[in-house]
Amino acid sequence: MAKRKRSTATSAQAAKETPVPLPPGVERPLRHTQEQQTTTRTRKASVVVKQEVTTEVTKTSRRGLRTAAASISVVNGGALENGDVASDSPWSDLSETEPPEITTGARRKASRAVKAKQEMAAQSTSTPRNQAKVKKEENADEAALRDPEADDGEDAASEEEEIKTALSRPPPVHSSYLPLPWKGRLGYACLNTYLRYANPPVFSSRTCRIASILERRHPLADASMPHHPTKNRPDREQTPDIGRGQTYVEELGLANARDIVKMLRWNHRYGIKFMRLSSEMFPFASHDQYGYKLAPFASEVLAEAGRVAAELGHRLTTHPGQFTQLGSPRKEVIEAAIRDLDHHSELLSLLKLPPPQNRDAVMILHMGGVFGDKEATLKRFRENYQRLSPDVKNRLVLENDDVSWSVHDLLPICEELSIPMVLDYHHHNIIHSDEVREGTLDIMSLYDRINATWTRKGITPKMHYSEPTPSAITGRQRRKHGARVATLPPCDPTMDLMIEAKDKEQAVFELMRTFKLPGWNTFSDIIPHVRVDENAPVKKARKKATPKKKKKKAAKVVGEEENGLVAGADPTSIGDDAPPPVIPDEELHMGGPDGRVYWPPGMEEWLRPPKRIVQKKNQPEVDQEEKVTLTKKRKMAIKQTEEVAMTASVKTGKATPVKAAGSRRKASIALPAPEEMDEESSEDMPHLSGKSTPERTNGPVGPRRPSARARRVNYAEHD
């Protein structure tokens, strides 16, 4: 009897777990259990498990993705039917397909996994502390269980609150003072947009991945040929050599350093004498495992760049990355920061600049994170600052940021440790103390203290200026730098000003034109998609195909072309089609004789060649102005043909069959519309011109159009 009871219970359980077959195309909804309705954490576990099971069963196919999306939506309280996916779902753009059939075994496995997860969740909430936590979060998580996009909703709510706070802040108060006439130096950071899109490109931030360095340790598959990304890659089966990978990364750094000279001379031609060098010039130079020194291989190249900078009177600076922080509580971060500062110090020292310019070659650094306590972070900074080398201390400069550290936070420690401070106006307008208002007016009261941090070390003061994008409202949105700037800050007209805008040197040009600063008349607008300062390769004219009947005449023309003559051309005009003169290296990418290097705001695409439109053979060109498609033209031709045929049938009194103009027969001649015919053509067709029509005879009148149904033509029948 007990056996029977167990059998009955097993059968009942199997019947309970066995799903009822549904019609094809209808997906079985996943129902909530009693525990899911009462315990928040249990429902979360169910959602996760059902997502994993659904994803595993469907094998991430397109149909499976739609089924998984529908299953997840049902689990979270969605009202989806027949496998539909909500319009805001990431799978909503997939094509409509049938959901795959899920076997009974897979459903049982999913059910057991869900129950196990529920039991674990129930045990985790058994303690009073956890139960109190669950009750506290139950109301907040109720919407999350019904809406899979609940996190985005919270972000939207917080963003809406942030927008309200930003709109309620007091308006900025700016000074009306303009530093004119300007006598200082304007500069930009790292990249020149005009030179970056040159051919070949000129820039100093070529980089790579560590995986590429490790791969380049292996010799090439064909050592006699240069490296190619697909045809001649390193052979991983051969023995690697560390020196080979090091040579690869050093060559990248040398290519970056060589382009400094071209950028300096380009800047000098257009009145820019201040530039920030890229921190990515030598990839992974400060890495703990793959790092290297610059002196053994880059001394000569950097010395040449320093010689040009000294000759032209330019100022060069650097700005280590955001992860270089001396106030971090983590030891490994401090060690990496010291290595990075030593690397930048070596780079600037190898430039061999004269003493005044060498003092002005500073390294700008942010304080970094707060780590929960500003005073503790400042204490760690003081301790780690003492570990720096003398050259790093002489070059180190602190800058206020747009996240945590304001001018009032950094100015005391800069005065304490004798560190110059860079005032960034853009950052100040986002993060500032309660003592001053947003804008440029109140911060002017600190100018004397800020300038004193520079003059104490005999360094020329510098400031940073940029403006947010016009549509920015919240603090997070205002952190993004705008493409260009509209005005000058109220600074000392003899100082150096770094314009940190997206359009780089073009933002400097915009200020030059606006305020007629020195150098504003040295450049002009570029010609869209045209480079007048490059040696473009001369393309040979393609010879057109010659018809068979004109073969002899064409052969004569070809013979004349070989002798430098063209049929019908004047022999004295030999050499008129000679290639343009070669532009010397010192004039390459320099803007040409008219200085065409300025592109208007938003027209960065003018720097690139025009997009090439490939047109198929024997395809007529479509008039872009009229924007008439080929299908519409074909319909118009059919309509015109029908009108002509109807007119002819009225004149002759006989029905004329009309065939579609889209027929494949090339020999067919489409009749023009009556209004497009002139008098001469109407005389040739008297039935259209109103003249009497001769009676039709049984004899052949002219070539007849073959039937459109005929697929093959037996020309032997016409012989």
mmCIF file of N, CA and C in Angstrom, residues 298-397:
data_model
loop_
_atom_site.group_PDB
_atom_site.id
_atom_site.type_symbol
_atom_site.label_atom_id
_atom_site.label_comp_id
_atom_site.label_asym_id
_atom_site.label_seq_id
_atom_site.Cartn_x
_atom_site.Cartn_y
_atom_site.Cartn_z
ATOM 1 N N ALA A 298 65.414 57.396 -27.886
ATOM 2 C CA ALA A 298 64.657 58.575 -28.311
ATOM 3 C C ALA A 298 65.358 59.888 -28.017
ATOM 4 N N SER A 299 66.605 59.866 -27.600
ATOM 5 C CA SER A 299 67.291 61.108 -27.221
ATOM 6 C C SER A 299 67.431 62.059 -28.392
ATOM 7 N N GLU A 300 67.862 61.552 -29.534
ATOM 8 C CA GLU A 300 68.109 62.424 -30.684
ATOM 9 C C GLU A 300 66.820 63.021 -31.228
ATOM 10 N N VAL A 301 65.772 62.208 -31.335
ATOM 11 C CA VAL A 301 64.504 62.700 -31.889
ATOM 12 C C VAL A 301 63.894 63.765 -30.979
ATOM 13 N N LEU A 302 63.905 63.531 -29.680
ATOM 14 C CA LEU A 302 63.352 64.515 -28.761
ATOM 15 C C LEU A 302 64.211 65.770 -28.697
ATOM 16 N N ALA A 303 65.515 65.606 -28.801
ATOM 17 C CA ALA A 303 66.386 66.786 -28.807
ATOM 18 C C ALA A 303 66.124 67.652 -30.033
ATOM 19 N N GLU A 304 65.829 67.029 -31.177
ATOM 20 C CA GLU A 304 65.501 67.794 -32.377
ATOM 21 C C GLU A 304 64.194 68.563 -32.187
ATOM 22 N N ALA A 305 63.201 67.932 -31.572
ATOM 23 C CA ALA A 305 61.945 68.634 -31.305
ATOM 24 C C ALA A 305 62.163 69.791 -30.342
ATOM 25 N N GLY A 306 63.001 69.592 -29.321
ATOM 26 C CA GLY A 306 63.302 70.678 -28.397
ATOM 27 C C GLY A 306 64.053 71.812 -29.060
ATOM 28 N N ARG A 307 64.926 71.480 -30.008
ATOM 29 C CA ARG A 307 65.674 72.523 -30.706
ATOM 30 C C ARG A 307 64.744 73.403 -31.523
ATOM 31 N N VAL A 308 63.758 72.789 -32.199
ATOM 32 C CA VAL A 308 62.799 73.565 -32.989
ATOM 33 C C VAL A 308 61.923 74.422 -32.071
ATOM 34 N N ALA A 309 61.489 73.866 -30.943
ATOM 35 C CA ALA A 309 60.674 74.636 -30.005
ATOM 36 C C ALA A 309 61.445 75.834 -29.457
ATOM 37 N N ALA A 310 62.728 75.640 -29.157
ATOM 38 C CA ALA A 310 63.544 76.749 -28.662
ATOM 39 C C ALA A 310 63.761 77.799 -29.746
ATOM 40 N N GLU A 311 63.958 77.350 -30.971
ATOM 41 C CA GLU A 311 64.165 78.276 -32.088
ATOM 42 C C GLU A 311 62.935 79.140 -32.327
ATOM 43 N N LEU A 312 61.739 78.563 -32.211
ATOM 44 C CA LEU A 312 60.499 79.287 -32.496
ATOM 45 C C LEU A 312 59.921 79.965 -31.267
ATOM 46 N N GLY A 313 60.466 79.689 -30.073
ATOM 47 C CA GLY A 313 59.964 80.306 -28.853
ATOM 48 C C GLY A 313 58.637 79.742 -28.391
ATOM 49 N N HIS A 314 58.445 78.444 -28.544
ATOM 50 C CA HIS A 314 57.185 77.809 -28.158
ATOM 51 C C HIS A 314 57.282 77.219 -26.758
ATOM 52 N N ARG A 315 56.134 77.133 -26.112
ATOM 53 C CA ARG A 315 56.055 76.512 -24.792
ATOM 54 C C ARG A 315 55.421 75.128 -24.919
ATOM 55 N N LEU A 316 56.039 74.131 -24.283
ATOM 56 C CA LEU A 316 55.560 72.753 -24.302
ATOM 57 C C LEU A 316 55.279 72.301 -22.875
ATOM 58 N N THR A 317 54.120 71.665 -22.675
ATOM 59 C CA THR A 317 53.751 71.134 -21.368
ATOM 60 C C THR A 317 53.178 69.731 -21.546
ATOM 61 N N THR A 318 52.923 69.056 -20.430
ATOM 62 C CA THR A 318 52.299 67.739 -20.442
ATOM 63 C C THR A 318 51.217 67.691 -19.367
ATOM 64 N N HIS A 319 50.354 66.684 -19.485
ATOM 65 C CA HIS A 319 49.251 66.505 -18.528
ATOM 66 C C HIS A 319 49.047 65.006 -18.318
ATOM 67 N N PRO A 320 49.695 64.401 -17.311
ATOM 68 C CA PRO A 320 49.471 62.972 -17.050
ATOM 69 C C PRO A 320 47.997 62.657 -16.868
ATOM 70 N N GLY A 321 47.647 61.378 -17.074
ATOM 71 C CA GLY A 321 46.255 60.969 -17.083
ATOM 72 C C GLY A 321 45.582 61.052 -15.727
ATOM 73 N N GLN A 322 44.276 60.769 -15.739
ATOM 74 C CA GLN A 322 43.459 60.907 -14.533
ATOM 75 C C GLN A 322 43.779 59.848 -13.485
ATOM 76 N N PHE A 323 44.437 58.753 -13.872
ATOM 77 C CA PHE A 323 44.756 57.702 -12.910
ATOM 78 C C PHE A 323 46.073 57.960 -12.170
ATOM 79 N N THR A 324 46.751 59.020 -12.514
ATOM 80 C CA THR A 324 47.974 59.397 -11.811
ATOM 81 C C THR A 324 47.578 60.239 -10.602
ATOM 82 N N GLN A 325 47.462 59.586 -9.449
ATOM 83 C CA GLN A 325 46.963 60.228 -8.236
ATOM 84 C C GLN A 325 47.921 59.952 -7.078
ATOM 85 N N LEU A 326 48.347 61.015 -6.422
ATOM 86 C CA LEU A 326 49.252 60.888 -5.282
ATOM 87 C C LEU A 326 48.516 60.851 -3.951
ATOM 88 N N GLY A 327 47.200 60.972 -3.962
ATOM 89 C CA GLY A 327 46.447 60.935 -2.721
ATOM 90 C C GLY A 327 45.655 59.659 -2.527
ATOM 91 N N SER A 328 45.901 58.671 -3.345
ATOM 92 C CA SER A 328 45.139 57.426 -3.250
ATOM 93 C C SER A 328 45.562 56.616 -2.028
ATOM 94 N N PRO A 329 44.620 55.895 -1.405
ATOM 95 C CA PRO A 329 45.003 55.033 -0.276
ATOM 96 C C PRO A 329 45.624 53.708 -0.710
ATOM 97 N N ARG A 330 45.611 53.403 -2.000
ATOM 98 C CA ARG A 330 46.152 52.136 -2.492
ATOM 99 C C ARG A 330 47.631 52.305 -2.848
ATOM 100 N N LYS A 331 48.438 51.393 -2.366
ATOM 101 C CA LYS A 331 49.874 51.479 -2.575
ATOM 102 C C LYS A 331 50.240 51.322 -4.038
ATOM 103 N N GLU A 332 49.568 50.384 -4.738
ATOM 104 C CA GLU A 332 49.914 50.154 -6.144
ATOM 105 C C GLU A 332 49.597 51.370 -7.005
ATOM 106 N N VAL A 333 48.554 52.129 -6.639
ATOM 107 C CA VAL A 333 48.232 53.346 -7.390
ATOM 108 C C VAL A 333 49.313 54.396 -7.183
ATOM 109 N N ILE A 334 49.817 54.518 -5.986
ATOM 110 C CA ILE A 334 50.885 55.489 -5.696
ATOM 111 C C ILE A 334 52.150 55.134 -6.472
ATOM 112 N N GLU A 335 52.508 53.845 -6.482
ATOM 113 C CA GLU A 335 53.715 53.436 -7.203
ATOM 114 C C GLU A 335 53.578 53.706 -8.694
ATOM 115 N N ALA A 336 52.402 53.416 -9.253
ATOM 116 C CA ALA A 336 52.185 53.686 -10.676
ATOM 117 C C ALA A 336 52.218 55.181 -10.970
ATOM 118 N N ALA A 337 51.695 55.994 -10.050
ATOM 119 C CA ALA A 337 51.707 57.441 -10.251
ATOM 120 C C ALA A 337 53.129 57.996 -10.244
ATOM 121 N N ILE A 338 53.958 57.504 -9.345
ATOM 122 C CA ILE A 338 55.352 57.978 -9.295
ATOM 123 C C ILE A 338 56.099 57.567 -10.558
ATOM 124 N N ARG A 339 55.873 56.350 -11.038
ATOM 125 C CA ARG A 339 56.516 55.925 -12.289
ATOM 126 C C ARG A 339 56.079 56.802 -13.453
ATOM 127 N N ASP A 340 54.794 57.133 -13.502
ATOM 128 C CA ASP A 340 54.289 57.947 -14.607
ATOM 129 C C ASP A 340 54.859 59.359 -14.557
ATOM 130 N N LEU A 341 54.972 59.933 -13.378
ATOM 131 C CA LEU A 341 55.559 61.270 -13.264
ATOM 132 C C LEU A 341 57.037 61.258 -13.642
ATOM 133 N N ASP A 342 57.756 60.203 -13.269
ATOM 134 C CA ASP A 342 59.164 60.094 -13.667
ATOM 135 C C ASP A 342 59.302 59.984 -15.185
ATOM 136 N N HIS A 343 58.376 59.268 -15.812
ATOM 137 C CA HIS A 343 58.419 59.141 -17.276
ATOM 138 C C HIS A 343 58.211 60.497 -17.948
ATOM 139 N N HIS A 344 57.224 61.273 -17.502
ATOM 140 C CA HIS A 344 56.993 62.582 -18.108
ATOM 141 C C HIS A 344 58.150 63.533 -17.834
ATOM 142 N N SER A 345 58.751 63.394 -16.679
ATOM 143 C CA SER A 345 59.915 64.231 -16.384
ATOM 144 C C SER A 345 61.076 63.902 -17.316
ATOM 145 N N GLU A 346 61.285 62.625 -17.582
ATOM 146 C CA GLU A 346 62.349 62.234 -18.513
ATOM 147 C C GLU A 346 62.059 62.755 -19.912
ATOM 148 N N LEU A 347 60.799 62.678 -20.344
ATOM 149 C CA LEU A 347 60.439 63.159 -21.683
ATOM 150 C C LEU A 347 60.757 64.643 -21.837
ATOM 151 N N LEU A 348 60.360 65.457 -20.855
ATOM 152 C CA LEU A 348 60.604 66.889 -20.949
ATOM 153 C C LEU A 348 62.085 67.224 -20.815
ATOM 154 N N SER A 349 62.817 66.442 -20.051
ATOM 155 C CA SER A 349 64.251 66.708 -19.889
ATOM 156 C C SER A 349 65.020 66.406 -21.161
ATOM 157 N N LEU A 350 64.600 65.369 -21.898
ATOM 158 C CA LEU A 350 65.291 65.004 -23.137
ATOM 159 C C LEU A 350 65.051 66.007 -24.256
ATOM 160 N N LEU A 351 64.129 66.953 -24.084
ATOM 161 C CA LEU A 351 63.939 67.995 -25.088
ATOM 162 C C LEU A 351 65.111 68.970 -25.109
ATOM 163 N N LYS A 352 65.873 69.032 -24.020
ATOM 164 C CA LYS A 352 67.054 69.903 -23.938
ATOM 165 C C LYS A 352 66.689 71.362 -24.211
ATOM 166 N N LEU A 353 65.634 71.831 -23.585
ATOM 167 C CA LEU A 353 65.188 73.205 -23.790
ATOM 168 C C LEU A 353 66.083 74.174 -23.037
ATOM 169 N N PRO A 354 66.165 75.424 -23.473
ATOM 170 C CA PRO A 354 66.898 76.443 -22.707
ATOM 171 C C PRO A 354 66.274 76.619 -21.323
ATOM 172 N N PRO A 355 67.023 77.162 -20.363
ATOM 173 C CA PRO A 355 66.511 77.257 -18.978
ATOM 174 C C PRO A 355 65.151 77.922 -18.841
ATOM 175 N N PRO A 356 64.856 79.075 -19.470
ATOM 176 C CA PRO A 356 63.515 79.658 -19.282
ATOM 177 C C PRO A 356 62.397 78.755 -19.790
ATOM 178 N N GLN A 357 62.585 78.177 -20.986
ATOM 179 C CA GLN A 357 61.562 77.294 -21.531
ATOM 180 C C GLN A 357 61.496 75.973 -20.772
ATOM 181 N N ASN A 358 62.626 75.539 -20.244
ATOM 182 C CA ASN A 358 62.625 74.306 -19.473
ATOM 183 C C ASN A 358 61.841 74.474 -18.168
ATOM 184 N N ARG A 359 61.926 75.648 -17.544
ATOM 185 C CA ARG A 359 61.138 75.903 -16.339
ATOM 186 C C ARG A 359 59.646 75.945 -16.654
ATOM 187 N N ASP A 360 59.310 76.483 -17.830
ATOM 188 C CA ASP A 360 57.900 76.577 -18.211
ATOM 189 C C ASP A 360 57.318 75.241 -18.655
ATOM 190 N N ALA A 361 58.154 74.230 -18.883
ATOM 191 C CA ALA A 361 57.674 72.909 -19.302
ATOM 192 C C ALA A 361 57.196 72.148 -18.071
ATOM 193 N N VAL A 362 55.959 72.382 -17.687
ATOM 194 C CA VAL A 362 55.422 71.835 -16.447
ATOM 195 C C VAL A 362 54.554 70.612 -16.734
ATOM 196 N N MET A 363 54.211 69.900 -15.653
ATOM 197 C CA MET A 363 53.330 68.731 -15.706
ATOM 198 C C MET A 363 52.100 69.037 -14.853
ATOM 199 N N ILE A 364 50.918 69.099 -15.489
ATOM 200 C CA ILE A 364 49.682 69.421 -14.775
ATOM 201 C C ILE A 364 49.089 68.136 -14.212
ATOM 202 N N LEU A 365 48.659 68.194 -12.961
ATOM 203 C CA LEU A 365 48.141 67.012 -12.273
ATOM 204 C C LEU A 365 46.882 67.378 -11.503
ATOM 205 N N HIS A 366 45.940 66.446 -11.467
ATOM 206 C CA HIS A 366 44.744 66.586 -10.630
ATOM 207 C C HIS A 366 44.963 65.866 -9.306
ATOM 208 N N MET A 367 44.286 66.345 -8.283
ATOM 209 C CA MET A 367 44.378 65.682 -6.991
ATOM 210 C C MET A 367 43.731 64.304 -7.034
ATOM 211 N N GLY A 368 42.682 64.150 -7.818
ATOM 212 C CA GLY A 368 42.042 62.841 -7.964
ATOM 213 C C GLY A 368 40.829 62.701 -7.077
ATOM 214 N N GLY A 369 40.646 61.495 -6.553
ATOM 215 C CA GLY A 369 39.470 61.215 -5.745
ATOM 216 C C GLY A 369 39.584 61.753 -4.337
ATOM 217 N N VAL A 370 38.417 61.754 -3.645
ATOM 218 C CA VAL A 370 38.359 62.195 -2.251
ATOM 219 C C VAL A 370 38.546 61.019 -1.300
ATOM 220 N N PHE A 371 38.056 59.840 -1.706
ATOM 221 C CA PHE A 371 38.176 58.610 -0.917
ATOM 222 C C PHE A 371 37.545 58.750 0.460
ATOM 223 N N GLY A 372 36.443 59.490 0.498
ATOM 224 C CA GLY A 372 35.681 59.589 1.733
ATOM 225 C C GLY A 372 36.135 60.642 2.714
ATOM 226 N N ASP A 373 37.341 61.175 2.554
ATOM 227 C CA ASP A 373 37.849 62.137 3.538
ATOM 228 C C ASP A 373 38.886 63.021 2.846
ATOM 229 N N LYS A 374 38.570 64.286 2.679
ATOM 230 C CA LYS A 374 39.493 65.190 1.995
ATOM 231 C C LYS A 374 40.757 65.441 2.802
ATOM 232 N N GLU A 375 40.615 65.585 4.103
ATOM 233 C CA GLU A 375 41.785 65.857 4.929
ATOM 234 C C GLU A 375 42.753 64.675 4.902
ATOM 235 N N ALA A 376 42.225 63.447 4.971
ATOM 236 C CA ALA A 376 43.104 62.274 4.895
ATOM 237 C C ALA A 376 43.775 62.181 3.539
ATOM 238 N N THR A 377 43.057 62.544 2.470
ATOM 239 C CA THR A 377 43.651 62.518 1.124
ATOM 240 C C THR A 377 44.763 63.551 1.006
ATOM 241 N N LEU A 378 44.559 64.739 1.532
ATOM 242 C CA LEU A 378 45.603 65.765 1.502
ATOM 243 C C LEU A 378 46.828 65.343 2.312
ATOM 244 N N LYS A 379 46.600 64.633 3.402
ATOM 245 C CA LYS A 379 47.720 64.153 4.215
ATOM 246 C C LYS A 379 48.545 63.134 3.440
ATOM 247 N N ARG A 380 47.868 62.220 2.751
ATOM 248 C CA ARG A 380 48.600 61.233 1.944
ATOM 249 C C ARG A 380 49.339 61.919 0.804
ATOM 250 N N PHE A 381 48.748 62.956 0.235
ATOM 251 C CA PHE A 381 49.417 63.679 -0.844
ATOM 252 C C PHE A 381 50.710 64.315 -0.336
ATOM 253 N N ARG A 382 50.671 64.916 0.846
ATOM 254 C CA ARG A 382 51.883 65.535 1.398
ATOM 255 C C ARG A 382 52.981 64.491 1.583
ATOM 256 N N GLU A 383 52.604 63.329 2.099
ATOM 257 C CA GLU A 383 53.600 62.280 2.341
ATOM 258 C C GLU A 383 54.195 61.774 1.031
ATOM 259 N N ASN A 384 53.377 61.531 0.024
ATOM 260 C CA ASN A 384 53.876 61.004 -1.248
ATOM 261 C C ASN A 384 54.614 62.065 -2.056
ATOM 262 N N TYR A 385 54.279 63.321 -1.844
ATOM 263 C CA TYR A 385 54.991 64.388 -2.548
ATOM 264 C C TYR A 385 56.462 64.415 -2.151
ATOM 265 N N GLN A 386 56.772 64.066 -0.926
ATOM 266 C CA GLN A 386 58.158 64.053 -0.476
ATOM 267 C C GLN A 386 58.968 62.944 -1.143
ATOM 268 N N ARG A 387 58.321 61.948 -1.696
ATOM 269 C CA ARG A 387 59.013 60.848 -2.356
ATOM 270 C C ARG A 387 59.404 61.174 -3.789
ATOM 271 N N LEU A 388 58.908 62.261 -4.342
ATOM 272 C CA LEU A 388 59.162 62.590 -5.744
ATOM 273 C C LEU A 388 60.585 63.097 -5.929
ATOM 274 N N SER A 389 61.094 62.923 -7.144
ATOM 275 C CA SER A 389 62.438 63.407 -7.471
ATOM 276 C C SER A 389 62.443 64.927 -7.559
ATOM 277 N N PRO A 390 63.590 65.566 -7.433
ATOM 278 C CA PRO A 390 63.639 67.036 -7.510
ATOM 279 C C PRO A 390 63.110 67.587 -8.831
ATOM 280 N N ASP A 391 63.401 66.909 -9.936
ATOM 281 C CA ASP A 391 62.924 67.424 -11.224
ATOM 282 C C ASP A 391 61.399 67.355 -11.317
ATOM 283 N N VAL A 392 60.812 66.284 -10.778
ATOM 284 C CA VAL A 392 59.352 66.185 -10.788
ATOM 285 C C VAL A 392 58.744 67.272 -9.916
ATOM 286 N N LYS A 393 59.339 67.550 -8.760
ATOM 287 C CA LYS A 393 58.828 68.610 -7.889
ATOM 288 C C LYS A 393 58.903 69.966 -8.569
ATOM 289 N N ASN A 394 59.960 70.194 -9.345
ATOM 290 C CA ASN A 394 60.096 71.482 -10.026
ATOM 291 C C ASN A 394 59.059 71.666 -11.136
ATOM 292 N N ARG A 395 58.557 70.563 -11.695
ATOM 293 C CA ARG A 395 57.629 70.644 -12.825
ATOM 294 C C ARG A 395 56.165 70.440 -12.422
ATOM 295 N N LEU A 396 55.915 69.908 -11.261
ATOM 296 C CA LEU A 396 54.558 69.533 -10.878
ATOM 297 C C LEU A 396 53.684 70.764 -10.639
ATOM 298 N N VAL A 397 52.455 70.711 -11.179
ATOM 299 C CA VAL A 397 51.472 71.780 -11.052
ATOM 300 C C VAL A 397 50.124 71.124 -10.755
#
